[in-house]
CSV table of C-alpha atoms in Angstrom, one decimal:
chain,number,residue,atom,x,y,z
A,1,UNK,CA,365.9,-16.6,68.8
A,2,UNK,CA,365.0,-13.2,67.5
A,3,UNK,CA,361.2,-12.6,67.2
A,4,UNK,CA,359.6,-11.3,64.0
A,5,UNK,CA,357.2,-8.3,64.2
A,6,UNK,CA,354.7,-7.2,61.7
A,7,UNK,CA,353.3,-3.6,62.0
A,8,UNK,CA,350.1,-2.5,60.2
A,9,UNK,CA,349.2,1.2,60.4
A,10,UNK,CA,346.0,3.2,59.7
A,11,UNK,CA,345.5,6.9,60.1
A,12,UNK,CA,347.3,10.2,59.7
A,13,UNK,CA,350.9,11.2,59.5
A,14,UNK,CA,351.1,11.1,63.4
A,15,UNK,CA,350.1,7.4,63.3
A,16,UNK,CA,352.7,6.7,60.6
A,17,UNK,CA,355.3,8.4,62.6
A,18,UNK,CA,354.3,6.5,65.7
A,19,UNK,CA,354.8,3.3,63.8
A,20,UNK,CA,358.2,4.4,62.7
A,21,UNK,CA,359.1,5.0,66.4
A,22,UNK,CA,357.7,1.6,67.3
A,23,UNK,CA,360.0,0.1,64.6
A,24,UNK,CA,363.0,2.0,66.0
A,25,UNK,CA,362.2,0.9,69.5
A,26,UNK,CA,361.9,-2.8,68.5
A,27,UNK,CA,365.0,-2.8,66.3
A,28,UNK,CA,367.0,-1.4,69.2
A,29,UNK,CA,365.7,-4.3,71.3
A,30,UNK,CA,366.9,-6.8,68.6
A,31,UNK,CA,363.4,-7.6,67.1
A,32,UNK,CA,363.2,-8.2,63.4
A,33,UNK,CA,360.7,-6.2,61.4
A,34,UNK,CA,358.8,-8.5,59.1
A,35,UNK,CA,356.6,-7.7,56.0
A,36,UNK,CA,354.6,-10.9,56.1
A,37,UNK,CA,352.1,-11.2,59.0
A,38,UNK,CA,351.6,-15.0,58.4
A,39,UNK,CA,355.2,-15.8,59.5
A,40,UNK,CA,355.5,-13.2,62.3
A,41,UNK,CA,355.6,-13.9,66.1
A,42,UNK,CA,354.0,-10.5,66.9
A,43,UNK,CA,351.3,-8.6,65.1
A,44,UNK,CA,350.9,-4.9,65.9
A,45,UNK,CA,347.9,-2.9,64.7
A,46,UNK,CA,348.3,0.9,65.0
A,47,UNK,CA,344.8,2.3,64.7
A,48,UNK,CA,342.9,5.5,63.9
A,49,UNK,CA,339.6,6.6,65.3
A,50,UNK,CA,338.9,9.9,63.5
A,51,UNK,CA,336.0,8.4,61.6
A,52,UNK,CA,333.6,5.5,62.3
A,53,UNK,CA,334.8,3.7,59.1
A,54,UNK,CA,338.3,3.4,60.4
A,55,UNK,CA,336.9,1.8,63.6
A,56,UNK,CA,335.1,-0.9,61.6
A,57,UNK,CA,338.3,-1.7,59.6
A,58,UNK,CA,340.1,-2.5,62.9
A,59,UNK,CA,337.7,-5.2,63.9
A,60,UNK,CA,337.6,-6.6,60.4
A,61,UNK,CA,341.4,-6.9,60.5
A,62,UNK,CA,341.4,-8.5,63.9
A,63,UNK,CA,339.0,-11.1,62.6
A,64,UNK,CA,341.5,-12.0,59.9
A,65,UNK,CA,344.3,-12.2,62.4
A,66,UNK,CA,342.2,-14.4,64.7
A,67,UNK,CA,342.8,-17.2,62.2
A,68,UNK,CA,346.5,-16.8,62.6
A,69,UNK,CA,346.1,-17.0,66.3
A,70,UNK,CA,344.1,-20.3,66.0
A,71,UNK,CA,347.1,-21.8,64.1
A,72,UNK,CA,349.7,-20.4,66.4
A,73,UNK,CA,348.7,-20.1,70.1
A,74,UNK,CA,352.0,-18.3,70.9
A,75,UNK,CA,351.2,-15.5,68.5
A,76,UNK,CA,351.1,-12.1,70.3
A,77,UNK,CA,348.6,-9.5,68.9
A,78,UNK,CA,348.8,-5.9,70.1
A,79,UNK,CA,346.3,-3.1,69.3
A,80,UNK,CA,347.5,0.5,69.7
A,81,UNK,CA,346.8,4.0,68.5
A,82,UNK,CA,343.9,6.4,68.9
A,83,UNK,CA,341.1,3.7,68.8
A,84,UNK,CA,342.9,1.9,71.6
A,85,UNK,CA,342.7,5.0,73.8
A,86,UNK,CA,339.1,5.6,72.7
A,87,UNK,CA,337.7,2.1,73.3
A,88,UNK,CA,340.2,0.7,75.8
A,89,UNK,CA,339.1,-2.6,77.3
A,90,UNK,CA,336.1,-2.8,75.0
A,91,UNK,CA,338.4,-3.9,72.2
A,92,UNK,CA,339.4,-6.9,74.3
A,93,UNK,CA,335.8,-7.7,75.1
A,94,UNK,CA,335.0,-7.9,71.4
A,95,UNK,CA,338.3,-9.6,70.5
A,96,UNK,CA,339.5,-11.6,73.6
A,97,UNK,CA,342.3,-13.3,71.7
A,98,UNK,CA,344.4,-10.1,71.6
A,99,UNK,CA,347.2,-9.7,74.2
A,100,UNK,CA,348.0,-6.0,74.4
A,101,UNK,CA,346.2,-2.7,74.2
A,102,UNK,CA,348.5,0.3,74.1
A,103,UNK,CA,348.1,4.1,73.5
A,104,UNK,CA,349.9,6.6,71.3
A,105,UNK,CA,352.0,7.7,74.3
A,106,UNK,CA,352.8,4.2,75.7
A,107,UNK,CA,354.5,2.7,72.7
A,108,UNK,CA,357.9,2.7,74.4
A,109,UNK,CA,356.6,0.1,76.8
A,110,UNK,CA,356.0,-2.5,74.1
A,111,UNK,CA,359.2,-4.5,74.6
A,112,UNK,CA,358.5,-4.8,78.3
A,113,UNK,CA,354.9,-5.9,77.7
A,114,UNK,CA,356.0,-8.5,75.1
A,115,UNK,CA,358.3,-10.1,77.7
A,116,UNK,CA,355.5,-10.3,80.3
A,117,UNK,CA,353.2,-12.2,78.0
A,118,UNK,CA,352.9,-15.9,78.6
A,119,UNK,CA,354.3,-15.7,82.1
A,120,UNK,CA,351.8,-14.7,84.8
A,121,UNK,CA,349.3,-13.0,82.5
A,122,UNK,CA,348.2,-13.1,78.9
A,123,UNK,CA,346.7,-9.7,78.5
A,124,UNK,CA,347.8,-6.1,79.4
A,125,UNK,CA,346.4,-2.7,78.8
A,126,UNK,CA,348.3,0.6,79.1
A,127,UNK,CA,346.7,3.7,77.4
A,128,UNK,CA,347.9,6.5,79.8
A,129,UNK,CA,348.2,10.0,78.2
A,130,UNK,CA,350.4,13.1,78.7
A,131,UNK,CA,353.8,11.5,78.4
A,132,UNK,CA,356.7,12.1,76.0
A,133,UNK,CA,358.7,9.1,77.1
A,134,UNK,CA,358.4,7.5,73.6
A,135,UNK,CA,360.8,10.1,72.3
A,136,UNK,CA,363.5,9.3,74.8
A,137,UNK,CA,365.3,6.8,72.5
A,138,UNK,CA,368.5,6.8,70.6
A,139,UNK,CA,368.4,7.7,66.9
A,140,UNK,CA,368.2,4.6,64.7
A,141,UNK,CA,369.5,4.9,61.2
A,142,UNK,CA,367.0,3.4,58.7
A,143,UNK,CA,368.5,0.9,56.2
A,144,UNK,CA,366.8,2.7,53.3
A,145,UNK,CA,368.4,6.0,52.2
A,146,UNK,CA,366.0,8.9,52.9
A,147,UNK,CA,366.1,12.6,52.4
A,148,UNK,CA,362.8,13.6,54.0
A,149,UNK,CA,361.7,12.8,57.5
A,150,UNK,CA,358.9,13.6,59.9
A,151,UNK,CA,359.7,15.0,63.3
A,152,UNK,CA,357.0,15.2,66.0
A,153,UNK,CA,357.1,18.4,68.1
A,154,UNK,CA,353.9,18.4,70.0
A,155,UNK,CA,351.3,15.8,71.1
A,156,UNK,CA,347.6,16.2,71.9
A,157,UNK,CA,345.2,19.1,71.4
A,158,UNK,CA,343.5,21.7,73.6
A,159,UNK,CA,340.9,23.0,71.1
A,160,UNK,CA,338.1,20.5,71.7
A,161,UNK,CA,336.4,21.2,68.3
A,162,UNK,CA,332.8,19.8,68.6
A,163,UNK,CA,333.4,17.1,66.0
A,164,UNK,CA,336.9,15.9,66.9
A,165,UNK,CA,337.9,13.0,69.2
A,166,UNK,CA,341.6,13.8,69.1
A,167,UNK,CA,341.7,15.6,72.6
A,168,UNK,CA,340.2,12.4,74.1
A,169,UNK,CA,342.5,9.9,72.3
A,170,UNK,CA,345.8,11.9,72.4
A,171,UNK,CA,345.3,14.0,75.4
A,172,UNK,CA,346.1,17.6,76.1
A,173,UNK,CA,348.8,19.5,74.3
A,174,UNK,CA,352.3,18.6,75.5
A,175,UNK,CA,355.3,20.0,73.7
A,176,UNK,CA,358.7,18.3,73.4
A,177,UNK,CA,361.7,20.2,74.7
A,178,UNK,CA,363.2,22.3,71.9
A,179,UNK,CA,366.7,21.0,72.6
A,180,UNK,CA,365.5,17.4,72.0
A,181,UNK,CA,363.8,18.4,68.7
A,182,UNK,CA,366.8,20.4,67.4
A,183,UNK,CA,369.3,17.6,68.4
A,184,UNK,CA,367.1,15.1,66.6
A,185,UNK,CA,367.0,17.2,63.4
A,186,UNK,CA,370.8,17.7,63.5
A,187,UNK,CA,371.3,14.0,63.8
A,188,UNK,CA,368.9,13.4,60.9
A,189,UNK,CA,370.7,16.0,58.8
A,190,UNK,CA,374.0,14.2,59.5
A,191,UNK,CA,372.4,11.0,58.1
A,192,UNK,CA,371.3,12.7,54.9
A,193,UNK,CA,367.9,14.2,55.7
A,194,UNK,CA,367.5,17.5,53.8
A,195,UNK,CA,363.8,18.2,54.5
A,196,UNK,CA,361.9,17.9,57.7
A,197,UNK,CA,358.1,17.9,58.2
A,198,UNK,CA,357.2,19.0,61.7
A,199,UNK,CA,354.2,17.0,63.1
A,200,UNK,CA,351.5,17.8,65.6
A,201,UNK,CA,347.8,18.1,65.9
A,202,UNK,CA,348.3,21.9,66.2
A,203,UNK,CA,352.0,22.6,65.6
A,204,UNK,CA,351.6,26.3,66.0
A,205,UNK,CA,350.5,25.8,69.6
A,206,UNK,CA,354.0,24.6,70.3
A,207,UNK,CA,355.1,26.2,73.7
A,208,UNK,CA,358.0,25.8,76.0
A,209,UNK,CA,358.9,27.8,79.1
A,210,UNK,CA,362.6,28.5,79.4
A,211,UNK,CA,364.6,30.0,82.2
A,212,UNK,CA,363.3,33.1,83.8
A,213,UNK,CA,359.8,32.3,82.4
A,214,UNK,CA,360.9,33.2,78.9
A,215,UNK,CA,358.4,31.8,76.4
A,216,UNK,CA,359.9,29.8,73.4
A,217,UNK,CA,357.2,29.3,70.8
A,218,UNK,CA,356.7,27.7,67.3
A,219,UNK,CA,358.2,30.7,65.6
A,220,UNK,CA,361.4,30.4,67.7
A,221,UNK,CA,361.6,26.7,66.9
A,222,UNK,CA,361.2,27.3,63.1
A,223,UNK,CA,363.9,30.0,63.3
A,224,UNK,CA,366.4,27.7,65.1
A,225,UNK,CA,365.7,24.8,62.7
A,226,UNK,CA,366.3,27.1,59.7
A,227,UNK,CA,369.8,27.7,61.1
A,228,UNK,CA,370.7,24.0,60.6
A,229,UNK,CA,372.8,24.3,57.4
A,230,UNK,CA,372.1,20.8,56.0
A,231,UNK,CA,368.3,21.2,56.2
A,232,UNK,CA,367.2,22.7,52.9
A,233,UNK,CA,363.4,22.7,53.4
A,234,UNK,CA,360.9,23.0,56.3
A,235,UNK,CA,357.3,21.9,56.2
A,236,UNK,CA,354.7,21.4,59.0
A,237,UNK,CA,351.4,19.8,59.5
A,238,UNK,CA,348.9,20.5,60.9
A,239,UNK,CA,348.4,24.1,62.0
A,240,UNK,CA,345.3,25.8,63.3
A,241,UNK,CA,343.9,29.0,61.9
A,242,UNK,CA,343.0,30.2,65.4
A,243,UNK,CA,346.7,30.4,66.3
A,244,UNK,CA,348.1,31.5,63.0
A,245,UNK,CA,349.3,34.8,64.3
A,246,UNK,CA,351.2,37.7,62.5
A,247,UNK,CA,354.5,36.6,64.0
A,248,UNK,CA,354.2,33.3,62.1
A,249,UNK,CA,353.1,35.0,58.9
A,250,UNK,CA,356.1,37.3,59.0
A,251,UNK,CA,358.5,34.4,59.2
A,252,UNK,CA,357.7,33.7,55.5
A,253,UNK,CA,359.7,36.9,54.8
A,254,UNK,CA,362.6,35.8,56.9
A,255,UNK,CA,363.0,32.1,56.3
A,256,UNK,CA,363.3,31.0,52.7
A,257,UNK,CA,363.5,27.4,53.8
A,258,UNK,CA,359.8,27.5,54.7
A,259,UNK,CA,358.2,26.0,51.6
A,260,UNK,CA,355.9,28.0,49.3
A,261,UNK,CA,353.0,25.8,50.3
A,262,UNK,CA,350.7,25.6,53.3
A,263,UNK,CA,348.1,23.1,54.5
A,264,UNK,CA,345.7,25.0,56.8
A,265,UNK,CA,342.5,23.1,57.7
A,266,UNK,CA,339.4,25.2,57.6
A,267,UNK,CA,336.7,22.4,57.7
A,268,UNK,CA,333.8,24.6,56.3
A,269,UNK,CA,333.2,27.7,54.3
A,270,UNK,CA,330.2,28.7,56.4
A,271,UNK,CA,330.5,30.9,59.6
A,272,UNK,CA,327.4,29.2,61.0
A,273,UNK,CA,329.0,25.8,60.8
A,274,UNK,CA,332.4,27.0,62.0
A,275,UNK,CA,330.6,28.4,65.1
A,276,UNK,CA,328.8,25.1,65.7
A,277,UNK,CA,332.1,23.3,65.2
A,278,UNK,CA,333.7,25.6,67.8
A,279,UNK,CA,336.6,26.4,65.5
A,280,UNK,CA,337.3,29.8,67.0
A,281,UNK,CA,337.6,31.9,63.8
A,282,UNK,CA,335.4,33.2,61.0
A,283,UNK,CA,335.8,32.8,57.2
A,284,UNK,CA,336.9,36.5,57.0
A,285,UNK,CA,339.6,35.9,59.6
A,286,UNK,CA,340.8,32.8,57.6
A,287,UNK,CA,340.8,34.8,54.4
A,288,UNK,CA,343.0,37.5,56.0
A,289,UNK,CA,345.6,34.9,56.9
A,290,UNK,CA,345.7,33.7,53.3
A,291,UNK,CA,345.8,37.3,52.0
A,292,UNK,CA,348.7,38.3,54.2
A,293,UNK,CA,350.7,35.3,53.2
A,294,UNK,CA,350.1,35.9,49.5
A,295,UNK,CA,351.4,39.5,49.9
A,296,UNK,CA,354.7,38.0,51.2
A,297,UNK,CA,354.7,35.0,48.8
A,298,UNK,CA,352.6,35.8,45.7
A,299,UNK,CA,353.1,32.3,44.3
A,300,UNK,CA,352.2,30.5,47.5
A,301,UNK,CA,349.6,27.7,47.2
A,302,UNK,CA,347.3,26.3,49.8
A,303,UNK,CA,345.5,23.1,50.7
A,304,UNK,CA,342.9,22.4,53.4
A,305,UNK,CA,340.5,19.9,55.1
A,306,UNK,CA,336.7,19.9,54.7
A,307,UNK,CA,334.0,18.1,56.5
A,308,UNK,CA,330.8,17.6,54.5
A,309,UNK,CA,327.4,17.0,56.1
A,310,UNK,CA,328.1,18.3,59.5
A,311,UNK,CA,324.8,18.3,61.6
A,312,UNK,CA,322.7,21.4,60.7
A,313,UNK,CA,324.6,22.0,57.4
A,314,UNK,CA,322.0,23.7,55.0
A,315,UNK,CA,322.2,24.0,51.3
A,316,UNK,CA,323.3,27.6,51.8
A,317,UNK,CA,326.1,26.5,54.2
A,318,UNK,CA,327.3,24.0,51.6
A,319,UNK,CA,327.1,26.6,48.8
A,320,UNK,CA,329.1,28.9,50.9
A,321,UNK,CA,331.8,26.2,51.3
A,322,UNK,CA,331.9,25.7,47.5
A,323,UNK,CA,332.2,29.4,46.9
A,324,UNK,CA,334.9,29.7,49.5
A,325,UNK,CA,336.9,26.8,47.8
A,326,UNK,CA,336.7,28.6,44.5
A,327,UNK,CA,337.6,32.0,46.0
A,328,UNK,CA,340.8,30.8,47.8
A,329,UNK,CA,341.5,28.5,44.8
A,330,UNK,CA,342.9,25.7,47.0
A,331,UNK,CA,345.3,23.3,45.4
A,332,UNK,CA,344.9,19.7,46.6
A,333,UNK,CA,342.7,19.3,49.7
A,334,UNK,CA,341.2,16.5,51.8
A,335,UNK,CA,337.5,16.1,52.3
A,336,UNK,CA,335.3,13.7,54.3
A,337,UNK,CA,331.8,12.9,55.3
A,338,UNK,CA,331.0,13.9,58.9
A,339,UNK,CA,331.3,11.0,61.2
A,340,UNK,CA,329.8,11.0,64.7
A,341,UNK,CA,332.4,10.3,67.3
A,342,UNK,CA,331.8,9.3,71.0
A,343,UNK,CA,332.4,11.9,73.7
A,344,UNK,CA,332.3,14.8,71.2
A,345,UNK,CA,329.7,17.6,71.6
A,346,UNK,CA,328.6,17.2,68.0
A,347,UNK,CA,327.5,13.7,68.8
A,348,UNK,CA,324.6,15.2,70.7
A,349,UNK,CA,323.4,17.3,67.8
A,350,UNK,CA,320.4,16.3,65.6
A,351,UNK,CA,321.9,14.8,62.5
A,352,UNK,CA,319.0,15.1,60.1
A,353,UNK,CA,320.9,15.1,56.8
A,354,UNK,CA,320.4,11.9,54.9
A,355,UNK,CA,323.4,9.8,54.0
A,356,UNK,CA,322.4,10.1,50.3
A,357,UNK,CA,322.5,13.9,50.5
A,358,UNK,CA,325.8,13.9,52.3
A,359,UNK,CA,327.4,11.7,49.7
A,360,UNK,CA,326.0,13.9,46.9
A,361,UNK,CA,327.5,17.0,48.5
A,362,UNK,CA,330.8,15.3,49.0
A,363,UNK,CA,330.9,14.2,45.4
A,364,UNK,CA,330.2,17.8,44.2
A,365,UNK,CA,332.9,19.2,46.5
A,366,UNK,CA,335.5,16.7,45.6
A,367,UNK,CA,334.8,17.3,41.9
A,368,UNK,CA,335.5,21.0,42.4
A,369,UNK,CA,338.7,20.3,44.3
A,370,UNK,CA,340.0,17.9,41.7
A,371,UNK,CA,339.2,20.5,39.0
A,372,UNK,CA,341.3,23.1,40.8
A,373,UNK,CA,344.1,20.6,41.4
A,374,UNK,CA,344.2,19.9,37.7
A,375,UNK,CA,344.2,23.6,36.9
A,376,UNK,CA,347.2,24.1,39.2
A,377,UNK,CA,349.0,21.3,37.4
A,378,UNK,CA,348.3,22.9,34.1
A,379,UNK,CA,349.6,26.3,35.3
A,380,UNK,CA,352.9,24.5,36.2
A,381,UNK,CA,353.5,23.4,32.6
A,382,UNK,CA,356.4,25.3,31.2
A,383,UNK,CA,357.4,26.7,34.6
A,384,UNK,CA,360.7,26.2,36.4
A,385,UNK,CA,360.3,24.3,39.7
A,386,UNK,CA,362.9,23.5,42.4
A,387,UNK,CA,362.7,20.0,43.6
A,388,UNK,CA,364.4,17.9,46.3
A,389,UNK,CA,365.7,14.8,44.6
A,390,UNK,CA,364.6,11.7,46.6
A,391,UNK,CA,365.2,8.6,44.5
A,392,UNK,CA,365.0,6.9,41.2
A,393,UNK,CA,362.7,4.4,39.4
A,394,UNK,CA,362.9,2.5,36.1
A,395,UNK,CA,360.2,3.7,33.8
A,396,UNK,CA,360.0,2.4,30.2
A,397,UNK,CA,363.4,0.8,30.6
A,398,UNK,CA,364.9,4.2,31.5
A,399,UNK,CA,366.2,5.2,34.9
A,400,UNK,CA,364.4,8.4,35.9
A,401,UNK,CA,365.0,10.4,39.1
A,402,UNK,CA,362.2,12.0,41.1
A,403,UNK,CA,361.5,14.5,43.7
A,404,UNK,CA,358.8,16.9,44.9
A,405,UNK,CA,358.0,20.5,44.2
A,406,UNK,CA,357.2,22.8,47.0
A,407,UNK,CA,353.5,22.2,46.4
A,408,UNK,CA,354.0,18.4,46.8
A,409,UNK,CA,353.9,17.4,43.1
A,410,UNK,CA,356.2,14.5,42.2
A,411,UNK,CA,358.4,15.3,39.1
A,412,UNK,CA,360.3,12.7,37.1
A,413,UNK,CA,363.4,13.7,35.1
A,414,UNK,CA,366.6,12.3,33.6
A,415,UNK,CA,369.5,12.8,35.9
A,416,UNK,CA,372.2,10.8,37.8
A,417,UNK,CA,373.1,9.7,41.3
A,418,UNK,CA,374.9,12.9,42.2
A,419,UNK,CA,371.6,14.7,42.3
A,420,UNK,CA,370.2,12.6,45.2
A,421,UNK,CA,369.6,14.7,48.3
A,422,UNK,CA,370.1,18.0,46.4
A,423,UNK,CA,367.9,20.8,45.3
A,424,UNK,CA,367.7,21.1,41.5
A,425,UNK,CA,365.8,23.2,39.0
A,426,UNK,CA,363.7,21.4,36.4
A,427,UNK,CA,361.4,22.8,33.7
A,428,UNK,CA,358.0,21.1,33.7
A,429,UNK,CA,357.5,19.7,30.2
A,430,UNK,CA,354.5,17.4,30.7
A,431,UNK,CA,351.7,16.8,33.2
A,432,UNK,CA,350.0,13.6,34.2
A,433,UNK,CA,346.3,14.2,34.8
A,434,UNK,CA,346.3,12.1,38.0
A,435,UNK,CA,349.5,12.7,39.9
A,436,UNK,CA,353.1,13.2,38.7
A,437,UNK,CA,354.8,15.6,36.3
A,438,UNK,CA,357.6,15.2,33.8
A,439,UNK,CA,360.5,17.7,33.9
A,440,UNK,CA,363.8,18.5,32.2
A,441,UNK,CA,366.8,19.2,34.3
A,442,UNK,CA,368.3,22.7,33.8
């Protein structure tokens, strides 16, 4: 009898992609992916540990699943992802009813671990790092028609920013072989994928040593991907300003398939905070990257990440961040309260800023970012935008098609089935003040 598996995911795009890989691995092994945890034989929780709040959510969820286990003693519960690597056996000590703890780089072992449960042992842990084995599987076509897909190119991080736990939970940087990446994208393109989003903690740290010690880097990979005819668009997340060299900037002259939008995390607009964070660049250096890109692509837009309330952040530091956000005129961005993480250098710093003050600063910063995002939407009104058509919905008893602009705005328009998976030009005729836009097909 085929077993039903329910997968719940928290975290970044890397976690989402890992869950997609888990799904592919299990489908290949004849498991059934279930959407209802209550009738499943196996429950998988793929976790995040980037902030303390995410960690609390994991144990709250496990508490709810414990009730399922009490009703079904044969239920298998597996906890994976970054928190699994961070906490290891401590998770089992707090929740001894779980059966498996696995890491981001041991997901390929899940079918084997499932089979071992209930024989000689009822609990297994495998959170080893620095392995790319999870990518060594045959491509599995998803039942739902898709035109955009994530492709992981590099795992781990070598930067060791003082606030970040990623190097401890995903290990050191390890790049996938370029041939594997290119073959995967070619297969995806043959199944209808027209846009790829390259994934990694620091995609621009991608590095492969070829024959005769020739170095093949991120720019070489982007160039080769651009030659795949059926791929219309290329995006990537996340890149690091420290490694955003001129060679990469100049590619925006040579590769039209690179979208006119970039997410480039900065974390703070204060040099003092950046130095404490050990980010490896100054605000001036970051601004030069943006300036060079704008000279090549005048209409290019940018988003970023910001941490508010980092230990030692003064009112002046915070003001510098606000001024910087206005100066660059970021489009949509992500912002978070600083969260102390174990093993990181920042965890040892004196965090004297009150939670009330942190929340007030975050509220001010997010208000500014929302204002700028609204202004960008207003600027788009009346413009002609190229979108990749992804699907259709019924809105007000009318079938409307939708797709995303290069700066990640969803646009709805009247069209037909032939437009799916193609690039079309639409004129923006209306804006929604929260998210999507309305367009007219040209």
